[in-house]
């Protein structure tokens, strides 16, 4: 690797570490509050869901059917918007701006009053995350938003209401990611590059899961955690968890 390449690698890790430190220093209370809401939902018999569109879906998927994660976390999936599984990829971005789509999704989803939904959207400005959060709350679902609040300060809203995701949540965790989601610049490159939102948002989601597990344990409630299927006894453990919570898990057959 060239000396320039080495320098860019170091600069990227420095940038990611700075963001993670900011989140730790400034968002620990919000992460704890989000974990508390999840613990309330688990203890109260509710179900857990996570939603993200496009690349924001990666952090949502990372806490579903995950070793060391809560078995009750389900992915609220929208065809064409889960990752970049649609062609052309630009269609996913266009669908995120379609007003009314979130209402249709919620109408046919298993979400009900007493459940909790985590909505992940870096910008939080498009119709889908805004309406997903507001529509879920209107149905009696508690909502945790993971977003970059900077977008609400520095960009125009993309929804007719003039609101952002952060305006429709019970708890908001700010990822601190800068508008544009590119941490590096270089003369001759033409545009900023090296995104960090997935790294930071995934860390936030795992921290929220940790806070929830800790809160449940403190209340004397055993958290419904999954083990790795690649360790001895892991699959038997998971089978028992799936059986116990079958009515609240939607990612099993």
Short mmCIF file of N, CA, C and O in Angstrom, two decimals, residues 189-243:
data_model
loop_
_atom_site.label_atom_id
_atom_site.label_comp_id
_atom_site.label_asym_id
_atom_site.label_seq_id
_atom_site.Cartn_x
_atom_site.Cartn_y
_atom_site.Cartn_z
N UNK A 189 -9.82 13.93 -5.50
CA UNK A 189 -10.83 12.88 -5.39
C UNK A 189 -12.18 13.35 -5.90
O UNK A 189 -13.04 12.54 -6.25
N UNK A 190 -12.44 14.64 -5.87
CA UNK A 190 -13.67 15.18 -6.43
C UNK A 190 -14.83 15.24 -5.46
O UNK A 190 -15.67 16.13 -5.57
N UNK A 191 -14.93 14.31 -4.55
CA UNK A 191 -16.03 14.28 -3.59
C UNK A 191 -15.55 13.65 -2.29
O UNK A 191 -14.59 12.86 -2.29
N UNK A 192 -16.18 14.00 -1.16
CA UNK A 192 -15.83 13.33 0.10
C UNK A 192 -16.11 11.84 0.00
O UNK A 192 -16.94 11.39 -0.79
N UNK A 193 -15.45 11.04 0.84
CA UNK A 193 -15.61 9.59 0.76
C UNK A 193 -15.39 8.96 2.13
O UNK A 193 -15.01 9.64 3.08
N UNK A 194 -15.64 7.66 2.23
CA UNK A 194 -15.46 6.84 3.44
C UNK A 194 -16.55 7.13 4.48
O UNK A 194 -16.39 7.94 5.39
N UNK A 195 -17.67 6.43 4.33
CA UNK A 195 -18.81 6.60 5.23
C UNK A 195 -18.56 5.91 6.56
O UNK A 195 -17.90 4.88 6.63
N UNK A 196 -19.14 6.47 7.61
CA UNK A 196 -18.99 5.88 8.95
C UNK A 196 -20.32 5.59 9.62
O UNK A 196 -20.35 5.07 10.73
N UNK A 197 -21.43 5.90 8.95
CA UNK A 197 -22.72 5.78 9.62
C UNK A 197 -23.04 4.35 10.02
O UNK A 197 -23.62 4.11 11.09
N UNK A 198 -22.69 3.37 9.19
CA UNK A 198 -23.01 1.98 9.52
C UNK A 198 -22.22 1.52 10.74
O UNK A 198 -22.77 0.84 11.63
N UNK A 199 -20.94 1.90 10.80
CA UNK A 199 -20.11 1.54 11.95
C UNK A 199 -20.72 2.11 13.24
O UNK A 199 -20.91 1.40 14.24
N UNK A 200 -21.07 3.39 13.21
CA UNK A 200 -21.56 4.06 14.41
C UNK A 200 -22.96 3.58 14.77
O UNK A 200 -23.24 3.29 15.95
N UNK A 201 -23.83 3.48 13.79
CA UNK A 201 -25.21 3.08 14.08
C UNK A 201 -25.28 1.65 14.58
O UNK A 201 -26.05 1.33 15.49
N UNK A 202 -24.48 0.76 14.00
CA UNK A 202 -24.46 -0.62 14.49
C UNK A 202 -23.95 -0.68 15.94
O UNK A 202 -24.49 -1.44 16.76
N UNK A 203 -22.95 0.14 16.25
CA UNK A 203 -22.46 0.18 17.63
C UNK A 203 -23.55 0.70 18.57
O UNK A 203 -23.72 0.18 19.69
N UNK A 204 -24.29 1.71 18.13
CA UNK A 204 -25.40 2.22 18.95
C UNK A 204 -26.42 1.13 19.20
O UNK A 204 -26.87 0.94 20.34
N UNK A 205 -26.78 0.40 18.17
CA UNK A 205 -27.79 -0.64 18.33
C UNK A 205 -27.32 -1.73 19.29
O UNK A 205 -28.10 -2.21 20.14
N UNK A 206 -26.06 -2.13 19.19
CA UNK A 206 -25.56 -3.14 20.12
C UNK A 206 -25.51 -2.60 21.55
O UNK A 206 -25.78 -3.32 22.52
N UNK A 207 -25.18 -1.31 21.69
CA UNK A 207 -25.17 -0.70 23.02
C UNK A 207 -26.58 -0.65 23.61
O UNK A 207 -26.78 -0.87 24.82
N UNK A 208 -27.57 -0.36 22.77
CA UNK A 208 -28.96 -0.37 23.23
C UNK A 208 -29.36 -1.77 23.70
O UNK A 208 -30.03 -1.92 24.74
N UNK A 209 -28.96 -2.79 22.93
CA UNK A 209 -29.28 -4.16 23.34
C UNK A 209 -28.61 -4.51 24.68
O UNK A 209 -29.21 -5.17 25.53
N UNK A 210 -27.38 -4.04 24.85
CA UNK A 210 -26.67 -4.29 26.11
C UNK A 210 -27.39 -3.61 27.27
O UNK A 210 -27.56 -4.20 28.35
N UNK A 211 -27.83 -2.37 27.05
CA UNK A 211 -28.55 -1.65 28.10
C UNK A 211 -29.84 -2.36 28.45
O UNK A 211 -30.22 -2.45 29.63
N UNK A 212 -30.54 -2.87 27.44
CA UNK A 212 -31.79 -3.59 27.69
C UNK A 212 -31.55 -4.86 28.48
O UNK A 212 -32.29 -5.17 29.43
N UNK A 213 -30.53 -5.61 28.10
CA UNK A 213 -30.22 -6.85 28.82
C UNK A 213 -29.86 -6.55 30.27
O UNK A 213 -30.28 -7.27 31.20
N UNK A 214 -29.09 -5.48 30.47
CA UNK A 214 -28.73 -5.12 31.83
C UNK A 214 -29.93 -4.69 32.66
O UNK A 214 -30.04 -5.05 33.84
N UNK A 215 -30.83 -3.92 32.05
CA UNK A 215 -32.01 -3.46 32.77
C UNK A 215 -32.92 -4.62 33.13
O UNK A 215 -33.46 -4.68 34.25
N UNK A 216 -33.12 -5.55 32.21
CA UNK A 216 -33.95 -6.72 32.51
C UNK A 216 -33.34 -7.53 33.65
O UNK A 216 -34.06 -7.95 34.57
N UNK A 217 -32.04 -7.74 33.60
CA UNK A 217 -31.38 -8.51 34.65
C UNK A 217 -31.52 -7.82 36.00
O UNK A 217 -31.76 -8.47 37.03
N UNK A 218 -31.38 -6.49 36.00
CA UNK A 218 -31.52 -5.73 37.25
C UNK A 218 -32.92 -5.87 37.84
O UNK A 218 -33.10 -5.77 39.06
N UNK A 219 -33.90 -6.10 36.99
CA UNK A 219 -35.28 -6.28 37.45
C UNK A 219 -35.59 -7.72 37.84
O UNK A 219 -36.71 -8.03 38.25
N UNK A 220 -34.60 -8.59 37.70
CA UNK A 220 -34.83 -9.99 38.01
C UNK A 220 -35.49 -10.76 36.89
O UNK A 220 -36.02 -11.85 37.10
N UNK A 221 -35.46 -10.20 35.68
CA UNK A 221 -36.04 -10.86 34.50
C UNK A 221 -34.90 -11.35 33.62
O UNK A 221 -34.04 -10.56 33.21
N UNK A 222 -34.88 -12.64 33.33
CA UNK A 222 -33.83 -13.17 32.46
C UNK A 222 -34.05 -12.69 31.03
O UNK A 222 -35.10 -12.94 30.44
N UNK A 223 -33.09 -11.96 30.45
CA UNK A 223 -33.29 -11.46 29.08
C UNK A 223 -33.31 -12.62 28.09
O UNK A 223 -32.52 -13.57 28.23
N UNK A 224 -34.19 -12.57 27.09
CA UNK A 224 -34.28 -13.65 26.10
C UNK A 224 -33.17 -13.56 25.07
O UNK A 224 -33.36 -13.14 23.92
N UNK A 225 -31.97 -13.96 25.47
CA UNK A 225 -30.78 -13.83 24.64
C UNK A 225 -30.53 -15.08 23.82
O UNK A 225 -30.82 -16.20 24.25
N UNK A 226 -29.96 -14.88 22.65
CA UNK A 226 -29.55 -15.99 21.79
C UNK A 226 -28.06 -16.24 21.95
O UNK A 226 -27.29 -15.33 22.22
N UNK A 227 -27.69 -17.51 21.75
CA UNK A 227 -26.28 -17.87 21.74
C UNK A 227 -25.86 -18.19 20.31
O UNK A 227 -26.70 -18.44 19.44
N UNK A 228 -24.57 -18.20 20.08
CA UNK A 228 -24.07 -18.58 18.77
C UNK A 228 -24.41 -20.04 18.49
O UNK A 228 -24.23 -20.92 19.35
N UNK A 229 -24.88 -20.30 17.27
CA UNK A 229 -25.14 -21.67 16.87
C UNK A 229 -23.87 -22.43 16.57
O UNK A 229 -23.92 -23.65 16.31
N UNK A 230 -22.72 -21.76 16.63
CA UNK A 230 -21.45 -22.40 16.33
C UNK A 230 -20.63 -22.71 17.58
O UNK A 230 -19.43 -22.95 17.49
N UNK A 231 -21.29 -22.69 18.75
CA UNK A 231 -20.67 -23.18 19.98
C UNK A 231 -21.47 -24.37 20.48
O UNK A 231 -22.68 -24.49 20.20
N UNK A 232 -20.82 -25.25 21.18
CA UNK A 232 -21.50 -26.45 21.68
C UNK A 232 -22.70 -26.06 22.53
O UNK A 232 -22.57 -25.25 23.45
N UNK A 233 -23.85 -26.65 22.22
CA UNK A 233 -25.06 -26.38 22.97
C UNK A 233 -25.81 -25.14 22.54
O UNK A 233 -26.92 -24.89 23.04
N UNK A 234 -25.24 -24.36 21.63
CA UNK A 234 -25.86 -23.10 21.23
C UNK A 234 -27.21 -23.29 20.56
O UNK A 234 -28.17 -22.57 20.86
N UNK A 235 -27.31 -24.23 19.65
CA UNK A 235 -28.57 -24.43 18.95
C UNK A 235 -29.67 -24.96 19.87
O UNK A 235 -30.84 -24.58 19.75
N UNK A 236 -29.30 -25.82 20.81
CA UNK A 236 -30.29 -26.31 21.77
C UNK A 236 -30.80 -25.17 22.64
O UNK A 236 -32.00 -25.07 22.94
N UNK A 237 -29.88 -24.30 23.06
CA UNK A 237 -30.28 -23.13 23.85
C UNK A 237 -31.27 -22.27 23.07
O UNK A 237 -32.31 -21.87 23.58
N UNK A 238 -30.92 -22.00 21.82
CA UNK A 238 -31.77 -21.14 21.00
C UNK A 238 -33.13 -21.77 20.74
O UNK A 238 -34.15 -21.08 20.73
N UNK A 239 -33.15 -23.08 20.52
CA UNK A 239 -34.43 -23.77 20.30
C UNK A 239 -35.35 -23.58 21.51
O UNK A 239 -36.56 -23.37 21.35
N UNK A 240 -34.77 -23.65 22.70
CA UNK A 240 -35.57 -23.47 23.91
C UNK A 240 -36.09 -22.05 24.02
O UNK A 240 -37.25 -21.82 24.41
N UNK A 241 -35.27 -21.07 23.66
CA UNK A 241 -35.70 -19.67 23.68
C UNK A 241 -36.81 -19.45 22.66
O UNK A 241 -37.83 -18.80 22.94
N UNK A 242 -36.63 -20.00 21.44
CA UNK A 242 -37.65 -19.85 20.40
C UNK A 242 -38.98 -20.45 20.85
O UNK A 242 -40.05 -19.89 20.59
N UNK A 243 -38.93 -21.58 21.51
CA UNK A 243 -40.16 -22.24 21.94
C UNK A 243 -40.84 -21.41 23.03
O UNK A 243 -42.07 -21.23 23.01
#
